[in-house]
Amino acid sequence: GIDFSPALVGIARERHPDLTFVVGDAEDPATIASVKGPFDYILVLDTIGSLDDCQKFLEQLHPLCTRETRTIIGHFSHLWQPVLRFAEWIGQRMPAPEQNVLSAADIQGLQNLANFDQVKGEQRVLMPVSLLGVGRLINRFISILPGFRFFALRHYSVCRSLLAAGEDLKSATVVIPARNERGNIEPAVQRLPQFCDDIEIIFIEGHSKDGTFEEMERVKAAYPDKDIKLMRQPGKGKADAVFTAYDVARGDVLMILDADLTMPPEQLPKFWEAIKSGKGEFINGSRLVYPLEDDAMRFLNLIANKIFSYLFSWLLNQRYTDTLCGTKVMRRSDYYRLRAGKAYFGDFDPFGDFDLIFGSSKLNLKSVDMPIRYAARAYGETQISRFRHGVMLLRMVVFAFFKIKAI
């Protein structure tokens, strides 16, 4: 921790002898240079409003950041300034120096100028006093609702250093879960572009009855120049298949390609470029931007997906135009971090889409929607029940509200 008050730093050192505290001016480059990084998190709480040069201060934080570092900026809403001044006047708040009048948009603009990228933003606290527990309930369940958020006292922004965003990614693993998809196995290999020098293909078969695994064996033998691996999933469901393959994948980047090929394999290079360039850390396919082919998606499904995309964008504080597109891309290192924290959510998602979406949100990964041209299925029948999908989405909304939003 850094603070210019020796008295406060002394108190902090007594209370937390295992932590490091520095007396100094946070805007002084020498003070920042004296701190040994990098860090997983950098907290800038109630500081940004009193700085002389916010942009310069943020620029000094880059040496303390890795790609995974998240800087969290917390500040008071300027709408509450009269209330805060009154609280100081009656002795209910420590006097503070004159503050910069900064909106959430101003903070994001300063981040952009300093080469930081906002991952997500949140507004909290409508009731700064307890009122026998009523204040906590209001802050937890009411302050996060659309319309009320504008009046919240506390604003938070989670951002990442763009100077540390790029990584030298050299290889990719394309996981293709398949059940009763015999006619799509060879086309998946034939149509997959060579978007990087080292591509591993993992077919994982899920108890098919049409000879899908035998077709996988034939295709593997027919394309000896391709690094193709075959697996049979031990359990049931797409989530089990995907994560079983992820656990043995060797690529720097992990990609899911559904075996129905409704997400054309030819579009995977766009996902590779988005993650390799550092534009995003979790690349989520979106079927709902471009016009759909005939019979690609029923009208009611389209409307429901649009509604749920708005709900999940609000719940996760990042833009999602489609949560159920099967193609999702992330770094293998981030998957390991996600897997390590999976106990927080438990086994709740048979498809795996929300395991990845919610896990990425919990890790504060930068999510980017990748528009794709969604095609009609050429072989076989859909493996999902549309009614069951709708019920599952409703369950996921409630689940995300209590596990991610209202905490």
Coordinates of C-alpha atoms in Angstrom, one line a residue:
G1 CA 0.0 0.0 0.0
I2 CA 1.1 3.6 -0.7
D3 CA 0.0 6.6 1.3
F4 CA 1.5 10.0 2.0
S5 CA 0.4 9.9 5.6
P6 CA 3.1 8.4 7.9
A7 CA 0.5 8.0 10.7
L8 CA -1.9 6.0 8.6
V9 CA 0.9 3.9 7.2
G10 CA 2.1 3.2 10.8
I11 CA -1.4 2.0 11.8
A12 CA -1.6 -0.2 8.7
R13 CA 1.8 -1.8 9.5
E14 CA 0.7 -2.6 13.0
R15 CA -2.5 -4.2 11.8
H16 CA -1.0 -6.1 8.9
P17 CA 2.7 -6.8 9.7
D18 CA 2.8 -9.4 6.8
L19 CA 2.1 -6.7 4.2
T20 CA 4.3 -4.0 2.7
F21 CA 3.3 -0.3 3.1
V22 CA 5.2 2.7 1.6
V23 CA 5.1 6.3 2.7
G24 CA 5.1 8.5 -0.4
D25 CA 3.3 10.4 -3.1
A26 CA 1.6 8.0 -5.5
E27 CA 2.2 10.4 -8.4
D28 CA 5.9 10.5 -7.8
P29 CA 7.7 8.2 -10.3
A30 CA 10.3 7.4 -7.6
T31 CA 7.6 6.1 -5.3
I32 CA 6.2 3.8 -7.9
A33 CA 9.7 2.6 -8.9
S34 CA 10.3 1.7 -5.2
V35 CA 7.5 -0.8 -5.3
K36 CA 8.5 -4.3 -6.4
G37 CA 6.0 -5.8 -8.9
P38 CA 4.4 -7.1 -10.9
F39 CA 1.1 -7.7 -9.2
D40 CA -2.1 -9.7 -9.8
Y41 CA -4.2 -6.7 -8.8
I42 CA -3.6 -3.0 -8.4
L43 CA -6.2 -1.1 -6.3
V44 CA -6.6 2.6 -6.9
L45 CA -9.4 3.4 -4.4
D46 CA -10.5 6.9 -3.7
T47 CA -7.2 8.2 -5.2
I48 CA -8.0 9.1 -8.8
G49 CA -10.2 12.1 -7.7
S50 CA -7.4 13.9 -5.9
L51 CA -4.6 13.4 -8.4
D52 CA -3.0 16.3 -10.3
D53 CA -2.5 14.3 -13.5
C54 CA -4.6 11.1 -13.7
Q55 CA -3.2 10.1 -17.1
K56 CA 0.4 10.3 -16.1
F57 CA -0.3 8.4 -12.9
L58 CA -1.9 5.5 -14.8
E59 CA 1.0 5.4 -17.3
Q60 CA 3.4 4.9 -14.4
L61 CA 1.6 1.6 -13.5
H62 CA 2.5 -0.3 -16.6
P63 CA 5.8 -1.6 -15.3
L64 CA 3.9 -3.2 -12.4
C65 CA 1.5 -5.1 -14.8
T66 CA 1.6 -8.4 -16.6
R67 CA -1.1 -9.5 -19.1
E68 CA -3.1 -11.0 -16.2
T69 CA -2.8 -8.0 -13.9
R70 CA -6.1 -6.2 -13.3
T71 CA -6.2 -2.6 -12.1
I72 CA -9.3 -1.7 -10.2
I73 CA -10.2 2.0 -9.9
G74 CA -12.8 3.0 -7.4
H75 CA -14.2 6.5 -7.0
F76 CA -17.3 8.4 -5.8
S77 CA -20.0 9.6 -8.1
H78 CA -19.9 13.4 -8.5
L79 CA -23.7 13.4 -8.0
W80 CA -23.0 12.6 -4.4
Q81 CA -20.6 15.5 -3.8
P82 CA -23.2 17.6 -1.9
V83 CA -24.1 14.7 0.4
L84 CA -20.4 13.9 1.0
R85 CA -19.6 17.5 1.9
F86 CA -22.5 17.6 4.3
A87 CA -21.3 14.3 5.9
E88 CA -17.9 16.1 6.4
W89 CA -19.6 19.1 7.9
I90 CA -21.4 17.1 10.5
G91 CA -18.4 14.9 11.3
Q92 CA -19.5 11.7 9.7
R93 CA -16.8 11.6 7.1
M94 CA -13.1 12.4 7.1
P95 CA -12.4 15.8 5.4
A96 CA -11.1 15.3 1.8
P97 CA -9.3 17.7 -0.5
E98 CA -11.1 19.2 -3.5
Q99 CA -11.9 16.4 -5.9
N100 CA -11.7 16.1 -9.6
V101 CA -15.2 15.8 -11.1
L102 CA -14.9 12.6 -13.0
S103 CA -17.7 10.5 -14.5
A104 CA -17.4 6.8 -15.4
A105 CA -16.9 8.0 -19.1
D106 CA -14.1 10.3 -18.0
I107 CA -12.4 7.5 -16.2
Q108 CA -12.6 5.3 -19.2
G109 CA -11.3 8.1 -21.4
L110 CA -8.3 8.5 -19.1
Q111 CA -7.6 4.8 -19.2
N112 CA -7.6 4.8 -23.0
L113 CA -5.2 7.8 -23.1
A114 CA -2.9 5.9 -20.7
N115 CA -3.0 2.7 -22.8
F116 CA -5.3 0.8 -20.4
D117 CA -8.4 -1.0 -21.6
Q118 CA -11.5 -1.2 -19.5
V119 CA -12.7 -4.8 -19.0
K120 CA -15.8 -4.0 -17.1
G121 CA -17.4 -1.3 -15.0
E122 CA -19.9 -1.4 -12.1
Q123 CA -21.9 1.0 -9.9
R124 CA -22.8 0.1 -6.3
V125 CA -24.2 1.6 -3.1
L126 CA -27.4 3.6 -2.8
M127 CA -27.5 3.4 1.0
P128 CA -24.2 4.3 2.7
V129 CA -25.6 3.5 6.2
S130 CA -26.7 0.1 7.6
L131 CA -30.3 0.9 8.8
L132 CA -30.4 -2.4 10.7
G133 CA -29.4 -4.4 7.6
V134 CA -31.8 -2.7 5.2
G135 CA -29.0 -0.7 3.6
R136 CA -27.1 -3.9 2.8
L137 CA -30.1 -5.4 1.1
I138 CA -30.7 -2.2 -1.0
N139 CA -27.1 -2.1 -2.0
R140 CA -26.9 -5.7 -2.9
F141 CA -30.2 -6.1 -4.8
I142 CA -31.5 -2.6 -5.8
S143 CA -28.4 -0.5 -6.5
I144 CA -27.3 -2.9 -9.4
L145 CA -30.6 -2.7 -11.2
P146 CA -30.9 -0.7 -14.5
G147 CA -32.1 2.8 -13.7
F148 CA -30.9 2.8 -10.1
R149 CA -27.2 2.3 -11.1
F150 CA -27.0 5.8 -12.4
F151 CA -27.6 7.1 -8.8
A152 CA -25.1 4.8 -7.1
L153 CA -22.4 6.3 -4.8
R154 CA -19.5 4.1 -5.8
H155 CA -18.2 3.5 -9.3
Y156 CA -15.7 0.8 -10.1
S157 CA -13.7 0.2 -13.3
V158 CA -11.6 -3.0 -13.9
C159 CA -8.9 -2.4 -16.6
R160 CA -5.9 -4.1 -18.0
S161 CA -2.6 -2.8 -19.4
L162 CA -2.6 -2.8 -23.2
L163 CA 1.2 -2.6 -23.2
A164 CA 1.3 -6.1 -21.6
A165 CA -1.7 -7.5 -23.6
G166 CA 0.1 -9.2 -26.4
E167 CA 1.8 -12.6 -26.0
D168 CA 3.8 -14.7 -28.4
L169 CA 1.3 -17.4 -29.1
K170 CA 2.6 -20.1 -31.4
S171 CA 0.1 -23.0 -31.3
A172 CA -3.6 -23.8 -31.1
T173 CA -5.8 -26.8 -30.2
V174 CA -9.1 -27.1 -32.0
V175 CA -11.5 -29.3 -30.0
I176 CA -14.3 -30.9 -32.0
P177 CA -16.9 -32.6 -29.8
A178 CA -19.1 -34.9 -31.9
R179 CA -22.1 -37.2 -31.4
N180 CA -23.7 -38.8 -34.4
E181 CA -21.8 -36.5 -36.8
R182 CA -20.3 -39.1 -39.1
G183 CA -20.9 -37.0 -42.2
N184 CA -19.1 -33.9 -40.8
I185 CA -15.8 -35.4 -39.6
E186 CA -13.9 -35.3 -42.8
P187 CA -15.3 -31.9 -43.9
A188 CA -14.1 -30.4 -40.6
V189 CA -10.5 -31.4 -41.4
Q190 CA -10.7 -30.4 -45.0
R191 CA -12.2 -27.0 -44.3
L192 CA -10.0 -26.0 -41.3
P193 CA -7.5 -23.3 -42.4
Q194 CA -3.8 -23.4 -41.4
F195 CA -4.1 -20.2 -39.4
C196 CA -0.9 -20.9 -37.4
D197 CA 2.1 -23.1 -37.8
D198 CA 1.1 -25.6 -35.2
I199 CA -2.5 -26.8 -35.0
E200 CA -3.6 -29.8 -32.9
I201 CA -7.1 -31.2 -33.7
I202 CA -8.8 -33.2 -31.0
F203 CA -11.9 -35.1 -32.0
I204 CA -13.8 -36.3 -28.9
E205 CA -16.7 -38.6 -29.5
G206 CA -19.8 -38.9 -27.3
H207 CA -21.4 -42.3 -27.5
S208 CA -22.6 -42.1 -31.1
K209 CA -24.7 -44.7 -32.9
D210 CA -23.9 -43.8 -36.5
G211 CA -20.2 -44.9 -36.6
T212 CA -18.8 -41.4 -35.9
F213 CA -15.7 -42.8 -34.0
E214 CA -14.9 -45.2 -36.8
E215 CA -15.1 -42.3 -39.3
M216 CA -12.7 -40.4 -37.0
E217 CA -10.3 -43.3 -37.2
R218 CA -10.5 -43.4 -41.0
V219 CA -10.0 -39.6 -41.3
K220 CA -7.0 -39.7 -39.0
A221 CA -5.4 -42.3 -41.1
A222 CA -6.3 -40.4 -44.3
Y223 CA -4.6 -37.2 -43.2
P224 CA -1.2 -38.3 -41.7
D225 CA 0.2 -34.7 -42.2
K226 CA -2.4 -33.4 -39.7
D227 CA -1.9 -33.6 -35.9
I228 CA -5.2 -35.4 -35.2
K229 CA -6.0 -37.0 -31.8
L230 CA -9.1 -39.1 -31.1
M231 CA -10.8 -39.5 -27.7
R232 CA -14.0 -41.0 -26.4
Q233 CA -15.6 -38.9 -23.6
P234 CA -16.0 -40.7 -20.3
G235 CA -19.2 -39.0 -19.3
K236 CA -22.1 -37.3 -21.0
G237 CA -22.8 -33.9 -22.4
K238 CA -20.8 -31.3 -24.3
A239 CA -19.2 -29.8 -21.2
D240 CA -17.7 -33.2 -20.2
A241 CA -16.4 -33.7 -23.8
V242 CA -14.9 -30.2 -24.1
F243 CA -13.2 -30.1 -20.7
T244 CA -11.9 -33.7 -21.1
A245 CA -10.2 -32.6 -24.3
Y246 CA -9.0 -29.3 -22.8
D247 CA -7.2 -31.2 -20.0
V248 CA -4.9 -32.9 -22.4
A249 CA -4.6 -30.2 -25.1
R250 CA -1.1 -28.9 -25.8
G251 CA -1.9 -25.7 -27.8
D252 CA -1.3 -22.2 -26.4
V253 CA -4.8 -21.3 -27.5
L254 CA -7.9 -23.5 -27.0
M255 CA -10.7 -23.4 -29.6
I256 CA -14.1 -25.2 -29.7
L257 CA -15.5 -26.1 -33.1
D258 CA -18.9 -27.8 -33.0
A259 CA -19.0 -30.8 -35.3
D260 CA -22.2 -29.7 -37.0
L261 CA -20.1 -27.0 -38.7
T262 CA -22.9 -24.4 -38.4
M263 CA -20.0 -22.2 -37.4
P264 CA -17.9 -22.5 -40.6
P265 CA -14.3 -23.6 -39.8
E266 CA -13.1 -21.0 -42.4
Q267 CA -13.8 -18.3 -39.8
L268 CA -11.5 -19.6 -37.1
P269 CA -8.5 -17.4 -38.3
K270 CA -10.5 -14.3 -37.1
F271 CA -10.6 -15.8 -33.6
W272 CA -6.9 -16.6 -33.7
E273 CA -6.0 -13.0 -34.7
A274 CA -8.3 -11.5 -32.1
I275 CA -6.6 -13.4 -29.2
K276 CA -3.1 -13.3 -30.6
S277 CA -3.2 -9.5 -31.0
G278 CA -4.4 -9.0 -27.4
K279 CA -7.7 -7.4 -28.5
G280 CA -9.5 -9.9 -26.3
E281 CA -8.7 -12.7 -23.9
F282 CA -12.0 -14.6 -24.2
I283 CA -13.3 -14.6 -27.8
N284 CA -17.0 -15.5 -28.0
G285 CA -18.6 -16.3 -31.3
S286 CA -21.8 -14.4 -32.1
R287 CA -24.4 -15.8 -34.6
L288 CA -26.8 -12.8 -34.2
V289 CA -25.0 -10.0 -36.0
Y290 CA -25.0 -11.2 -39.6
P291 CA -28.2 -12.4 -41.4
L292 CA -28.8 -16.1 -40.9
E293 CA -29.2 -18.8 -43.6
D294 CA -32.6 -20.2 -44.0
D295 CA -33.5 -22.8 -41.4
A296 CA -30.3 -21.9 -39.4
M297 CA -32.3 -20.7 -36.4
R298 CA -36.0 -20.6 -35.7
F299 CA -37.6 -17.1 -35.2
L300 CA -38.6 -17.7 -31.5
N301 CA -35.1 -18.9 -30.8
L302 CA -33.7 -15.8 -32.4
I303 CA -35.9 -13.5 -30.3
A304 CA -35.1 -15.4 -27.1
N305 CA -31.4 -15.3 -27.8
K306 CA -31.6 -11.5 -28.3
I307 CA -33.4 -11.0 -25.0
F308 CA -31.0 -13.2 -23.1
S309 CA -28.0 -11.4 -24.6
Y310 CA -29.2 -8.1 -23.0
L311 CA -29.7 -9.8 -19.7
F312 CA -26.3 -11.4 -19.7
S313 CA -24.6 -8.2 -20.8
W314 CA -26.1 -6.5 -17.7
L315 CA -25.3 -9.4 -15.4
L316 CA -21.6 -9.7 -16.5
N317 CA -20.9 -6.0 -17.2
Q318 CA -19.5 -6.9 -20.6
R319 CA -21.2 -7.0 -24.0
Y320 CA -22.6 -10.3 -25.1
T321 CA -24.7 -10.5 -28.2
D322 CA -24.9 -14.4 -28.2
T323 CA -24.1 -16.7 -25.3
L324 CA -24.9 -20.0 -26.9
C325 CA -22.7 -20.0 -30.0
G326 CA -20.5 -23.1 -29.6
T327 CA -17.3 -21.5 -30.7
K328 CA -15.3 -20.0 -27.8
V329 CA -11.6 -19.3 -27.7
M330 CA -9.2 -18.6 -24.8
R331 CA -5.6 -19.2 -23.8
R332 CA -4.8 -22.6 -22.2
S333 CA -3.2 -20.7 -19.2
D334 CA -6.4 -18.9 -18.6
Y335 CA -8.3 -22.2 -18.8
Y336 CA -6.1 -23.6 -16.1
R337 CA -6.9 -20.6 -13.9
L338 CA -10.6 -21.0 -14.7
R339 CA -10.5 -24.7 -13.8
A340 CA -8.8 -24.0 -10.5
G341 CA -11.7 -21.8 -9.5
K342 CA -14.5 -24.0 -10.8
A343 CA -15.6 -25.0 -7.3
Y344 CA -17.1 -21.5 -6.8
F345 CA -19.7 -22.3 -9.5
G346 CA -19.9 -26.1 -9.2
D347 CA -21.2 -28.4 -11.9
F348 CA -24.2 -26.4 -13.2
D349 CA -23.9 -26.4 -17.0
P350 CA -24.2 -29.5 -19.1
F351 CA -23.1 -27.6 -22.3
G352 CA -20.1 -25.8 -20.9
D353 CA -20.9 -22.4 -22.5
F354 CA -21.6 -20.8 -19.2
D355 CA -18.8 -22.6 -17.4
L356 CA -16.5 -20.7 -19.7
I357 CA -18.5 -17.4 -19.8
F358 CA -19.0 -17.1 -16.0
G359 CA -15.5 -18.4 -15.3
S360 CA -14.0 -15.8 -17.7
S361 CA -16.1 -13.1 -16.0
K362 CA -14.9 -14.1 -12.6
L363 CA -11.3 -13.9 -13.8
N364 CA -12.0 -10.5 -15.3
L365 CA -10.9 -11.6 -18.8
K366 CA -11.5 -9.2 -21.6
S367 CA -14.4 -10.6 -23.6
V368 CA -14.8 -9.8 -27.3
D369 CA -17.7 -10.9 -29.4
M370 CA -16.7 -12.3 -32.8
P371 CA -19.5 -12.0 -35.4
I372 CA -19.8 -15.2 -37.5
R373 CA -21.9 -16.3 -40.5
Y374 CA -24.1 -19.0 -39.0
A375 CA -25.0 -21.7 -41.5
A376 CA -27.7 -24.3 -41.7
R377 CA -26.7 -27.9 -40.7
A378 CA -25.8 -30.0 -43.7
Y379 CA -25.7 -33.4 -42.0
G380 CA -27.6 -35.0 -39.1
E381 CA -30.0 -33.5 -36.6
T382 CA -29.6 -31.0 -33.8
Q383 CA -28.5 -32.5 -30.5
I384 CA -30.4 -30.0 -28.3
S385 CA -34.0 -29.5 -27.2
R386 CA -35.1 -25.9 -27.8
F387 CA -37.5 -25.9 -24.9
R388 CA -34.8 -27.3 -22.6
H389 CA -32.4 -24.6 -23.9
G390 CA -34.9 -21.9 -22.9
V391 CA -35.3 -23.3 -19.4
M392 CA -31.5 -23.6 -19.0
L393 CA -31.1 -19.9 -20.0
L394 CA -33.6 -18.9 -17.3
R395 CA -31.7 -20.9 -14.8
M396 CA -28.4 -19.4 -15.9
V397 CA -29.8 -15.8 -15.4
V398 CA -30.8 -16.6 -11.8
F399 CA -27.5 -18.4 -11.2
A400 CA -25.5 -15.5 -12.5
F401 CA -27.5 -12.9 -10.5
F402 CA -26.7 -14.5 -7.2
K403 CA -23.1 -15.8 -8.0
I404 CA -21.8 -12.8 -9.9
K405 CA -24.0 -9.8 -9.8
A406 CA -25.6 -9.6 -6.3
I407 CA -22.6 -10.2 -4.2

